[in-house]
C-alpha cells in the first residue's frame, strides 16, 4: 500500500504506537492497551485522534470511530451518525473477511483452516449438507410406496394380518395420519434443538419404525410401524427444505430443494422395485438402511449457520457459513443481512412460542402461510399420492387385466424418476411460477383425458389409459410435486420459519390423508372416471387462485424474499398478483 510521507509521519507521532507492516502492504496500528485496528484498504487514511481513539476512514467514505473499551462503534454513513452496541462475538466486515470486536480477530485464514476448504468447493460442501435431508426424504418416499406392494402380498398370504378393503385402507392411510402432528412438532423441534440435532432424532425414529414393520407379526405391530414412519415423514417434511435453504446459496438452492423431491420419488420407486421381488418383511429391513446412513453422515455435517446466529452463537455461525459459502461479495452481503437481523431481534423483546403464535395475526406470516396452504392442498388433490399408495390397484382398474400391472407400475416409476431428474435441472434454470403452471396445466389435461377414456371404455384400447397415466406422472413430477417443497424452505420469515413451514406441510399431509383414505371408496362408489374428474376439477380450481397469488422466488436470497413480501404487505393498494 502506497502511503504518503505525511501519513506515515502521522502514524508515528507518539512512541506509544507501533507500526506493523503486514502482507499485501496493509498496515496495522497497535494501541498501547493491546487493541488493534482493522486492516486498512489501499488509499484509505489512518488518522490519530486524541485520548487514544482511532479514526479509520473506510470505503465509500464511511467512517468508524473505535472507542477505547473496544465495544462501541460510532458509524457515520453518508453524513448520518449511527450508534451501535456490539457484544464480544458481533462482527465488523472489512475487505478481507470478518473481524470480531473485543480484541478477537478472525481473518480469512482463520475461517478456512480446514483441509476440506482446500479440497472441496462450496458447491460440494453444500451438496454434502443436502445429502441427509435427501436421504431422509428417500425414507419418506419409502413410507409412501411401501403399501403398494405390501397390500397385494397380504391379500395372497393367509396370515394373521387381515387384508379386507377397510383394513387395507387403514394400513395405507395410517402413515399419513401422524404426518400432520409431525409437521407441527417439527417446527418446535428444529427451532429448539437445531436443524442438525433434529435430523439425528428423526433418523433414530425412522429406524425404530422400520424395525417395528419388519418384525410385525400382527396388525397392531404393522400399524405401529406405519405410525412411526409416518410421524417421521411429517417431522422431516418441513425440516429438510429449511436446512437446505439455510445451507445453500441462491444459485444452487433450487436444484438441492428439487433433489429433495427427487429423493421422495426415488424412495417410492425403490419400495416398489424391492417389494416386487422380495417379501414385505425384507423390504422393511432394506428400508432401514437409509436412516442408518443418515446418522453416519450427520456426524460430519455442520449445524445451520442461520440457526446458530439466531441463537447468539455468532462466531461459530460465521465460521460454518464461510466454510459452506466461501468469502465472495454475495456471500458476505447475505451474511451481513443475517447478522443485522440478529442484532435487530436482540434489541426486540424475547420471541417466545406464545409471541410467535400471536405472530399468526401478522400479514407477514398470514400471506405466505395462506399461499403455501393452498399450494400444498392443490398439489395433493391432484391425486398423486392416491396413485402412489394404490398403484397396482389403480392400474388394474385403469388398464384391465391384459397388461402386467407390476411391470406397468415399474415403467411408470421409471418415468417418474426420469421426470424428477429433469425437474432438478428445470427448477434450477427456470422460475418457480412458470414451471408450476406448465406442470399443473398438463396435469389437468391428463386427468381429464384419463377420466374420459375410463368413462367411454373403448374396446382394445387399454393402452390409452396407460398412456394418460404415464403422461400424468411425468406432468406432475416436473413441477407440481417439487415446487411446493422448494418454496416451503424459502417463503417464510426467519423468525417463524419453523412454525410456518410446519403448519403448511401439516396441511399437505392432512390433505394427503383425506385423499388416500377416500380414494378406495370413491373408486368403488363413483367409479374411476368420476374420481379422476373430481381430482382434475379441484386441481384447476386451486391453480386459478395460485395464478394470482404465487410469488416468484428463484435466484433470490432468503432475506430478499422476506423483505419483498414485507414491502408488498405495507402497500395494500397494490394489485394482488405478487410480482417480484
Coordinates of C-alpha atoms in Angstrom, one line a residue:
X1 CA 0.0 0.0 0.0
X2 CA 1.4 3.4 -1.0
X3 CA 1.1 5.8 1.9
X4 CA 2.3 9.4 1.7
X5 CA 5.2 10.6 3.9
X6 CA 2.8 12.8 5.7
X7 CA 0.5 9.9 6.5
X8 CA 3.4 7.8 7.8
X9 CA 4.6 10.6 10.0
X10 CA 1.2 11.0 11.4
X11 CA 1.1 7.3 12.3
X12 CA 4.3 7.6 14.3
X13 CA 3.6 10.9 16.2
X14 CA 3.6 9.1 19.6
X15 CA 6.0 6.4 20.8
X16 CA 3.1 4.6 22.4
X17 CA 2.1 3.4 18.9
X18 CA 3.9 0.8 16.9
X19 CA 3.8 0.5 13.1
X20 CA 3.4 -3.1 11.9
X21 CA 3.8 -4.0 8.3
X22 CA 1.7 -7.0 7.2
X23 CA 1.3 -8.9 3.9
X24 CA 0.0 -7.1 0.8
X25 CA 1.2 -3.8 2.1
X26 CA -1.6 -3.4 4.6
X27 CA -0.8 -1.7 7.9
X28 CA -2.0 -2.2 11.4
X29 CA -1.5 0.2 14.3
X30 CA -1.3 -1.4 17.7
X31 CA -2.5 0.7 20.6
X32 CA -0.8 0.6 23.9
X33 CA -3.6 -1.2 25.7
X34 CA -3.5 -4.0 23.2
X35 CA -6.4 -3.0 21.0
X36 CA -5.9 -3.5 17.3
X37 CA -7.2 -1.6 14.3
X38 CA -8.8 -3.3 11.4
X39 CA -6.7 -3.7 8.2
X40 CA -7.0 -0.6 6.0
X41 CA -7.5 -0.8 2.3
X42 CA -5.3 0.9 -0.3
X43 CA -5.9 4.6 -0.4
X44 CA -7.7 4.9 2.9
X45 CA -6.2 7.2 5.5
X46 CA -5.3 6.4 9.1
X47 CA -5.7 9.4 11.5
X48 CA -4.7 9.6 15.1
X49 CA -7.3 11.1 17.4
X50 CA -6.8 12.3 21.0
X51 CA -7.5 10.2 24.1
X52 CA -6.4 7.0 22.4
X53 CA -9.3 6.9 19.9
X54 CA -8.5 6.0 16.3
X55 CA -10.4 7.2 13.3
X56 CA -10.5 4.8 10.3
X57 CA -11.8 6.1 7.0
X58 CA -13.1 3.1 5.1
X59 CA -14.5 2.5 1.6
X60 CA -17.3 4.6 0.2
X61 CA -16.5 7.5 2.6
X62 CA -18.0 5.8 5.7
X63 CA -16.2 6.4 9.0
X64 CA -15.8 4.2 12.0
X65 CA -14.6 5.5 15.4
X66 CA -13.3 2.9 17.8
X67 CA -13.8 3.8 21.4
X68 CA -11.0 2.8 23.9
X69 CA -13.0 0.0 25.6
X70 CA -13.3 -1.7 22.2
X71 CA -17.1 -2.3 22.5
X72 CA -18.8 0.6 20.9
X73 CA -18.6 2.0 17.4
X74 CA -19.9 5.2 16.1
X75 CA -20.8 4.7 12.4
X76 CA -21.1 7.6 10.0
X77 CA -22.9 6.7 6.8
X78 CA -23.3 9.4 4.2
X79 CA -23.1 12.1 6.9
X80 CA -25.6 10.5 9.2
X81 CA -24.4 9.4 12.7
X82 CA -25.5 6.0 13.9
X83 CA -24.6 4.3 17.2
X84 CA -24.4 0.5 17.5
X85 CA -23.7 -1.6 20.6
X86 CA -21.8 -4.9 19.9
X87 CA -21.3 -7.9 22.0
X88 CA -17.9 -9.6 22.0
X89 CA -19.0 -12.0 19.3
X90 CA -20.5 -9.4 17.0
X91 CA -18.7 -8.7 13.8
X92 CA -17.3 -5.9 11.7
X93 CA -16.8 -6.5 8.0
X94 CA -13.6 -5.5 6.3
X95 CA -12.1 -6.1 2.9
X96 CA -10.5 -9.4 3.8
X97 CA -13.2 -11.1 5.8
X98 CA -14.6 -10.7 9.3
X99 CA -13.1 -9.0 12.3
X100 CA -14.6 -9.6 15.8
X101 CA -14.9 -6.7 18.3
X102 CA -13.2 -7.1 21.6
X103 CA -9.7 -7.8 20.6
X104 CA -10.5 -11.1 18.8
X105 CA -9.8 -11.1 15.1
X106 CA -10.9 -13.8 12.6
X107 CA -9.2 -13.4 9.3
X108 CA -9.9 -15.3 6.1
X109 CA -7.1 -17.8 7.1
X110 CA -8.8 -18.5 10.5
X111 CA -12.1 -19.2 8.8
X112 CA -10.7 -21.5 6.2
X113 CA -8.2 -23.5 8.2
X114 CA -10.0 -26.8 7.4
X115 CA -8.4 -29.0 4.8
X116 CA -11.8 -29.5 3.3
X117 CA -11.9 -25.8 2.4
X118 CA -8.9 -26.5 0.0
X119 CA -10.1 -29.9 -1.3
X120 CA -13.8 -29.1 -1.9
X121 CA -15.6 -26.1 -3.4
X122 CA -18.6 -24.5 -1.7
X123 CA -20.9 -26.3 -4.1
X124 CA -19.6 -29.7 -3.0
X125 CA -19.8 -28.8 0.7
X126 CA -23.4 -27.6 0.1
X127 CA -24.1 -30.9 -1.6
X128 CA -22.8 -32.7 1.4
X129 CA -25.1 -30.7 3.6
X130 CA -28.1 -31.5 1.4
X131 CA -27.3 -35.2 1.4
X132 CA -29.0 -36.1 4.8
X133 CA -32.3 -34.3 4.0
X134 CA -32.3 -36.1 0.7
X135 CA -31.7 -39.5 2.4
X136 CA -34.4 -38.8 4.9
X137 CA -36.8 -37.8 2.2
X138 CA -36.0 -41.1 0.4
X139 CA -37.2 -42.7 3.7
X140 CA -40.4 -40.6 3.4
X141 CA -40.8 -41.9 -0.2
X142 CA -40.3 -45.5 1.1
X143 CA -43.1 -44.9 3.6
X144 CA -45.4 -43.8 0.8
X145 CA -44.5 -46.5 -1.7
X146 CA -44.4 -49.4 0.8
X147 CA -48.1 -50.1 0.9
X148 CA -48.4 -50.5 -2.9
X149 CA -46.6 -53.9 -2.7
X150 CA -47.4 -54.7 0.9
X151 CA -51.2 -54.9 0.4
X152 CA -51.2 -57.3 -2.6
X153 CA -48.8 -59.6 -0.6
X154 CA -51.1 -59.5 2.4
X155 CA -54.1 -60.5 0.2
X156 CA -52.2 -63.6 -1.1
X157 CA -51.0 -64.6 2.4
X158 CA -53.3 -66.5 4.8
X159 CA -51.6 -65.0 7.8
X160 CA -52.7 -63.2 11.0
X161 CA -52.8 -59.8 9.3
X162 CA -56.2 -59.3 7.6
X163 CA -56.4 -57.8 4.1
X164 CA -60.0 -56.8 3.6
X165 CA -60.8 -53.4 1.9
X166 CA -61.3 -51.5 5.2
X167 CA -58.2 -52.8 6.8
X168 CA -56.1 -52.3 3.7
X169 CA -57.3 -48.6 3.5
X170 CA -56.1 -48.1 7.1
X171 CA -52.8 -49.8 6.5
X172 CA -52.2 -47.5 3.6
X173 CA -53.6 -44.3 5.1
X174 CA -52.5 -44.5 8.7
X175 CA -49.0 -43.5 7.8
X176 CA -50.4 -40.1 6.7
X177 CA -52.3 -39.6 9.9
X178 CA -49.3 -38.7 12.2
X179 CA -47.7 -36.7 9.4
X180 CA -49.9 -33.7 10.4
X181 CA -48.8 -33.5 14.1
X182 CA -45.3 -34.5 13.0
X183 CA -45.1 -31.3 10.8
X184 CA -46.4 -29.2 13.7
X185 CA -43.9 -30.7 16.2
X186 CA -41.1 -30.4 13.7
X187 CA -41.1 -26.6 13.8
X188 CA -40.7 -26.6 17.6
X189 CA -38.1 -29.4 17.4
X190 CA -35.7 -27.8 15.0
X191 CA -36.0 -24.4 16.5
X192 CA -35.4 -25.7 20.0
X193 CA -32.6 -28.3 19.3
X194 CA -31.2 -27.1 15.9
X195 CA -31.6 -28.4 12.4
X196 CA -28.7 -31.0 12.7
X197 CA -29.8 -32.5 16.1
X198 CA -33.4 -32.6 14.9
X199 CA -32.3 -34.7 11.9
X200 CA -30.5 -37.1 14.3
X201 CA -33.8 -37.6 16.2
X202 CA -35.8 -38.1 13.0
X203 CA -33.2 -40.7 11.8
X204 CA -33.4 -42.7 15.0
X205 CA -37.2 -42.7 15.0
X206 CA -37.3 -43.7 11.3
X207 CA -35.0 -46.7 12.2
X208 CA -37.4 -47.7 15.0
X209 CA -40.4 -47.6 12.7
X210 CA -38.8 -49.8 10.0
X211 CA -37.7 -52.3 12.7
X212 CA -41.3 -52.5 14.0
X213 CA -42.6 -53.0 10.5
X214 CA -40.0 -55.7 9.6
X215 CA -40.7 -57.7 12.8
X216 CA -44.6 -57.3 12.6
X217 CA -46.5 -60.5 13.3
X218 CA -49.9 -59.0 13.7
X219 CA -52.0 -55.9 12.6
X220 CA -51.1 -53.9 15.7
X221 CA -47.4 -54.1 15.0
X222 CA -47.6 -53.2 11.4
X223 CA -49.9 -50.3 12.2
X224 CA -47.4 -49.2 14.9
X225 CA -44.5 -49.3 12.4
X226 CA -46.5 -47.3 9.8
X227 CA -47.4 -44.8 12.5
X228 CA -43.7 -44.3 13.4
X229 CA -42.6 -43.9 9.8
X230 CA -45.5 -41.6 9.1
X231 CA -44.6 -39.4 12.1
X232 CA -41.0 -39.2 10.9
X233 CA -42.2 -38.3 7.4
X234 CA -44.1 -35.4 9.0
X235 CA -41.1 -34.4 11.0
X236 CA -38.7 -34.3 8.1
X237 CA -41.1 -32.6 5.6
X238 CA -40.5 -29.0 6.8
X239 CA -37.1 -29.7 8.4
X240 CA -35.4 -30.8 5.2
X241 CA -36.3 -27.8 3.0
X242 CA -35.4 -25.4 5.8
X243 CA -32.0 -26.9 6.4
X244 CA -31.2 -27.0 2.7
X245 CA -32.5 -23.4 2.2
X246 CA -30.2 -22.2 5.0
X247 CA -27.1 -24.0 3.9
X248 CA -27.2 -23.4 0.2
X249 CA -26.7 -20.3 -1.9
X250 CA -29.5 -19.0 -4.2
X251 CA -28.0 -20.3 -7.5
X252 CA -27.9 -23.9 -6.1
X253 CA -30.9 -23.8 -3.8
X254 CA -33.5 -24.6 -6.4
X255 CA -31.5 -27.7 -7.5
X256 CA -31.0 -29.0 -4.0
X257 CA -34.6 -28.4 -3.0
X258 CA -35.8 -30.2 -6.1
X259 CA -33.4 -33.0 -5.2
X260 CA -35.4 -33.4 -2.0
X261 CA -38.5 -34.2 -4.2
X262 CA -36.3 -36.5 -6.3
X263 CA -35.4 -38.3 -3.0
X264 CA -39.1 -38.9 -2.3
X265 CA -39.6 -40.2 -5.9
X266 CA -36.6 -42.5 -5.6
X267 CA -37.9 -43.8 -2.3
X268 CA -41.3 -44.6 -3.8
X269 CA -39.6 -46.4 -6.8
X270 CA -37.2 -48.2 -4.5
X271 CA -40.0 -49.6 -2.4
X272 CA -41.9 -50.7 -5.5
X273 CA -38.9 -52.4 -7.1
X274 CA -37.7 -54.2 -3.9
X275 CA -41.3 -55.1 -2.9
X276 CA -41.9 -56.7 -6.3
X277 CA -39.0 -59.1 -5.9
X278 CA -38.8 -59.7 -2.1
X279 CA -41.2 -60.1 0.8
X280 CA -42.6 -57.1 2.6
X281 CA -40.5 -58.0 5.7
X282 CA -37.2 -57.9 3.8
X283 CA -38.3 -54.7 2.1
X284 CA -38.7 -53.1 5.5
X285 CA -35.3 -54.3 6.6
X286 CA -33.7 -52.8 3.5
X287 CA -35.6 -49.5 4.1
X288 CA -33.9 -49.3 7.5
X289 CA -30.6 -48.8 5.8
X290 CA -31.4 -45.2 4.8
X291 CA -31.8 -43.7 8.3
X292 CA -28.6 -45.6 9.4
X293 CA -26.7 -43.8 6.5
X294 CA -28.3 -40.5 7.6
X295 CA -27.0 -41.0 11.2
X296 CA -23.5 -41.7 9.9
X297 CA -23.4 -38.6 7.6
X298 CA -24.8 -36.3 10.3
X299 CA -21.6 -36.9 12.3
X300 CA -19.7 -35.0 9.7
X301 CA -22.3 -32.3 8.8
X302 CA -22.4 -28.7 10.4
X303 CA -25.3 -27.1 12.0
X304 CA -27.3 -24.4 10.1
X305 CA -25.3 -21.1 10.4
X306 CA -28.6 -19.2 10.3
X307 CA -29.8 -21.1 13.4
X308 CA -26.5 -20.7 15.2
X309 CA -26.5 -16.9 14.6
X310 CA -30.2 -16.7 15.7
X311 CA -29.2 -18.3 19.0
X312 CA -26.4 -15.8 19.6
X313 CA -23.6 -18.2 18.6
X314 CA -22.4 -15.7 16.0
X315 CA -18.7 -16.6 15.8
X316 CA -19.5 -20.3 15.3
X317 CA -22.2 -19.5 12.8
X318 CA -19.9 -17.2 10.8
X319 CA -17.2 -19.9 10.6
X320 CA -19.7 -22.5 9.3
X321 CA -21.2 -20.0 6.9
X322 CA -17.9 -19.2 5.4
X323 CA -17.0 -22.9 5.2
X324 CA -20.2 -23.6 3.3
X325 CA -20.4 -20.5 1.2
X326 CA -16.9 -19.1 0.7
X327 CA -16.0 -15.5 1.1
X328 CA -17.3 -13.8 -2.0
X329 CA -19.1 -10.5 -2.0
X330 CA -22.5 -12.1 -2.4
X331 CA -22.0 -14.4 0.5
X332 CA -20.6 -11.6 2.7
X333 CA -23.7 -9.4 1.9
X334 CA -26.1 -12.2 2.8
X335 CA -24.1 -13.0 6.0
X336 CA -24.2 -9.3 7.0
X337 CA -28.0 -9.3 6.5
X338 CA -28.3 -12.4 8.7
X339 CA -26.2 -10.7 11.4
X340 CA -28.2 -7.4 11.1
X341 CA -31.4 -9.3 11.6
X342 CA -30.0 -11.0 14.7
X343 CA -28.9 -7.6 16.1
X344 CA -32.4 -6.2 15.4
X345 CA -34.0 -9.2 17.0
X346 CA -31.7 -8.9 20.0
X347 CA -32.9 -5.3 20.6
X348 CA -36.5 -6.6 20.4
X349 CA -38.5 -8.4 23.1
X350 CA -37.6 -12.1 23.5
X351 CA -39.6 -14.2 21.0
X352 CA -41.3 -16.9 23.0
X353 CA -43.6 -19.5 21.3
X354 CA -46.5 -17.6 22.7
X355 CA -45.3 -14.5 20.9
X356 CA -44.8 -16.5 17.8
X357 CA -48.4 -17.8 18.0
X358 CA -49.6 -14.2 18.2
X359 CA -47.5 -13.5 15.1
X360 CA -50.0 -15.6 13.3
X361 CA -52.1 -12.5 13.1
X362 CA -49.4 -10.6 11.2
X363 CA -49.8 -10.2 7.4
X364 CA -46.0 -11.0 7.1
X365 CA -46.9 -14.6 8.1
X366 CA -50.5 -14.9 7.1
X367 CA -49.9 -14.1 3.4
X368 CA -47.2 -16.8 2.8
X369 CA -49.0 -19.2 5.1
X370 CA -52.2 -19.0 3.1
X371 CA -50.4 -19.3 -0.2
X372 CA -48.5 -22.4 0.9
X373 CA -51.6 -24.0 2.5
X374 CA -53.5 -23.6 -0.8
X375 CA -50.4 -24.6 -2.8
X376 CA -49.9 -27.9 -0.8
X377 CA -53.6 -28.7 -0.8
X378 CA -53.9 -28.2 -4.5
X379 CA -51.0 -30.4 -5.2
X380 CA -52.3 -33.2 -3.0
X381 CA -55.8 -33.1 -4.6
X382 CA -54.2 -33.9 -8.0
X383 CA -54.4 -37.4 -6.6
X384 CA -50.7 -38.0 -6.9
X385 CA -50.4 -39.9 -3.7
X386 CA -53.6 -41.9 -4.3
X387 CA -51.8 -43.3 -7.4
X388 CA -48.6 -43.8 -5.3
X389 CA -50.3 -45.7 -2.4
X390 CA -52.6 -47.8 -4.6
X391 CA -50.5 -48.1 -7.8
X392 CA -51.3 -51.7 -8.6
X393 CA -55.0 -51.5 -7.7
X394 CA -55.4 -48.3 -9.8
X395 CA -53.5 -49.8 -12.8
X396 CA -55.7 -52.9 -12.6
X397 CA -58.9 -50.8 -12.8
X398 CA -57.5 -48.4 -15.4
X399 CA -55.9 -50.8 -17.9
X400 CA -57.6 -54.0 -17.1
X401 CA -56.1 -57.5 -16.8
X402 CA -54.5 -57.6 -20.2
X403 CA -51.3 -55.8 -19.0
X404 CA -48.9 -57.0 -16.4
X405 CA -49.7 -54.5 -13.6
X406 CA -46.4 -54.9 -11.8
X407 CA -44.5 -54.3 -15.0
X408 CA -46.7 -51.2 -15.8
X409 CA -46.1 -49.9 -12.2
X410 CA -42.3 -50.2 -12.7
X411 CA -42.4 -48.5 -16.1
X412 CA -44.4 -45.6 -14.5
X413 CA -41.9 -45.5 -11.7
X414 CA -39.0 -45.2 -14.2
X415 CA -40.8 -42.3 -15.9
X416 CA -41.3 -40.7 -12.5
X417 CA -37.6 -41.0 -11.8
X418 CA -36.6 -39.5 -15.2
X419 CA -39.0 -36.7 -14.7
X420 CA -37.7 -36.0 -11.2
X421 CA -34.1 -35.8 -12.6
X422 CA -35.4 -33.4 -15.2
X423 CA -37.2 -31.4 -12.5
X424 CA -33.9 -30.7 -10.7
X425 CA -32.4 -29.1 -13.9
X426 CA -35.6 -27.3 -14.8
X427 CA -36.1 -25.8 -11.3
X428 CA -32.5 -24.6 -11.3
X429 CA -32.9 -22.9 -14.7
X430 CA -36.5 -21.6 -14.8
X431 CA -38.7 -19.7 -12.4
X432 CA -41.0 -21.4 -9.9
X433 CA -44.2 -19.9 -11.3
X434 CA -43.6 -20.9 -15.0
X435 CA -42.6 -24.5 -14.1
X436 CA -45.6 -25.0 -11.8
X437 CA -48.2 -23.6 -14.1
X438 CA -46.9 -25.6 -17.1
X439 CA -46.8 -28.7 -15.0
X440 CA -50.3 -28.2 -13.4
X441 CA -51.9 -27.4 -16.8
X442 CA -50.5 -30.7 -18.3
X443 CA -51.7 -32.5 -15.2
X444 CA -55.3 -31.2 -15.6
X445 CA -55.3 -32.2 -19.3
X446 CA -54.0 -35.8 -18.5
X447 CA -56.6 -36.2 -15.7
X448 CA -59.5 -35.2 -18.0
X449 CA -58.2 -37.4 -20.7
X450 CA -57.9 -40.4 -18.3
X451 CA -61.4 -39.8 -17.0
X452 CA -62.9 -39.6 -20.5
X453 CA -61.3 -42.9 -21.7
X454 CA -62.3 -44.6 -18.4
X455 CA -65.9 -43.4 -18.9
X456 CA -66.1 -44.3 -22.6
X457 CA -64.1 -47.5 -22.3
X458 CA -63.4 -48.1 -26.0
X459 CA -62.5 -51.7 -26.8
X460 CA -59.0 -52.9 -27.5
X461 CA -57.6 -49.5 -26.4
X462 CA -56.4 -50.2 -22.9
X463 CA -53.0 -48.6 -23.8
X464 CA -54.7 -45.2 -23.9
X465 CA -55.5 -45.0 -20.2
X466 CA -52.0 -46.3 -19.5
X467 CA -50.5 -43.6 -21.7
X468 CA -52.6 -41.0 -19.9
X469 CA -51.4 -42.3 -16.5
X470 CA -47.8 -42.1 -17.8
X471 CA -48.3 -38.6 -19.1
X472 CA -50.0 -37.6 -15.8
X473 CA -47.0 -38.9 -13.8
X474 CA -44.5 -37.0 -15.9
X475 CA -46.5 -33.8 -15.8
X476 CA -47.0 -33.9 -12.1
X477 CA -43.4 -34.8 -11.3
X478 CA -41.7 -32.0 -13.2
X479 CA -43.4 -29.2 -11.2
X480 CA -46.5 -29.9 -9.1
X481 CA -44.6 -32.3 -6.8
X482 CA -41.3 -30.5 -6.2
X483 CA -42.2 -26.7 -6.4
X484 CA -44.2 -26.6 -3.1
X485 CA -41.4 -28.3 -1.2
X486 CA -38.9 -25.9 -2.8
X487 CA -40.9 -22.8 -1.8
X488 CA -41.6 -24.1 1.7
X489 CA -37.9 -23.6 2.5
X490 CA -37.9 -20.1 1.0
X491 CA -41.0 -18.1 1.6
X492 CA -41.4 -17.8 5.4
X493 CA -39.8 -15.2 7.6
X494 CA -36.7 -16.4 9.5
X495 CA -38.1 -15.8 13.0
X496 CA -41.2 -18.0 12.3
X497 CA -39.8 -20.3 9.6
X498 CA -40.2 -23.4 11.8
X499 CA -43.8 -22.7 12.7
X500 CA -44.8 -21.5 9.1
X501 CA -43.3 -24.5 7.3
X502 CA -44.7 -26.9 10.0
X503 CA -48.2 -25.6 9.6
X504 CA -48.1 -25.6 5.8
X505 CA -46.7 -29.1 5.5
X506 CA -49.2 -30.2 8.1
X507 CA -51.9 -29.0 5.7
X508 CA -50.2 -31.0 3.0
X509 CA -50.3 -34.2 4.9
X510 CA -53.8 -33.6 6.2
X511 CA -54.8 -33.4 2.5
X512 CA -52.8 -36.5 1.7
X513 CA -54.6 -38.4 4.4
X514 CA -58.0 -37.3 3.1
X515 CA -57.1 -38.3 -0.5
X516 CA -55.6 -41.7 0.4
X517 CA -58.4 -42.6 2.8
X518 CA -61.2 -41.6 0.5
X519 CA -59.8 -43.0 -2.8
X520 CA -60.9 -46.6 -2.4
X521 CA -64.5 -45.5 -1.5
X522 CA -64.6 -43.0 -4.4
X523 CA -63.4 -45.6 -6.8
X524 CA -66.0 -48.1 -5.6
X525 CA -69.0 -45.8 -5.3
X526 CA -68.4 -43.2 -8.0
X527 CA -66.2 -45.1 -10.4
X528 CA -62.7 -44.5 -11.8
X529 CA -63.8 -41.8 -14.4
X530 CA -65.6 -39.6 -11.9
X531 CA -62.9 -39.9 -9.3
X532 CA -60.2 -38.6 -11.7
X533 CA -62.6 -35.9 -12.9
X534 CA -63.0 -34.7 -9.4
X535 CA -59.2 -34.6 -9.0
X536 CA -59.0 -32.6 -12.3
X537 CA -61.7 -30.1 -11.1
X538 CA -60.1 -29.5 -7.7
X539 CA -56.6 -29.0 -9.3
X540 CA -58.0 -26.5 -11.8
X541 CA -59.7 -24.5 -9.0
X542 CA -56.5 -24.3 -7.0
X543 CA -54.3 -23.4 -9.9
X544 CA -56.6 -20.5 -10.9
X545 CA -56.2 -18.9 -7.4
X546 CA -52.5 -19.6 -7.3
X547 CA -52.0 -17.8 -10.6
X548 CA -52.9 -14.5 -8.9
X549 CA -51.1 -15.1 -5.6
X550 CA -48.0 -17.3 -6.1
X551 CA -44.7 -15.4 -5.8
X552 CA -41.5 -16.0 -7.8
X553 CA -38.5 -16.8 -5.5
X554 CA -35.9 -18.1 -7.9
X555 CA -32.4 -16.5 -7.7
X556 CA -33.2 -14.5 -4.5
X557 CA -31.6 -14.8 -1.1
X558 CA -33.9 -15.7 1.8
X559 CA -33.7 -12.2 3.3
X560 CA -34.6 -10.7 -0.1
X561 CA -37.7 -12.9 -0.4
X562 CA -38.7 -11.9 3.2
X563 CA -38.1 -8.2 2.5
X564 CA -40.1 -8.2 -0.7
X565 CA -43.1 -9.9 1.0
X566 CA -42.9 -7.3 3.8
X567 CA -42.8 -4.4 1.3
X568 CA -45.8 -5.7 -0.5
X569 CA -47.7 -6.1 2.7
X570 CA -47.0 -2.5 3.5
X571 CA -48.8 -1.3 0.4
X572 CA -52.4 -2.7 0.4
X573 CA -53.4 -0.7 -2.6
X574 CA -51.2 -2.8 -4.9
X575 CA -52.7 -5.4 -7.1
X576 CA -52.9 -8.9 -5.5
X577 CA -50.6 -10.6 -8.0
X578 CA -47.2 -10.9 -6.4
X579 CA -44.6 -9.7 -8.9
X580 CA -41.1 -9.9 -7.8

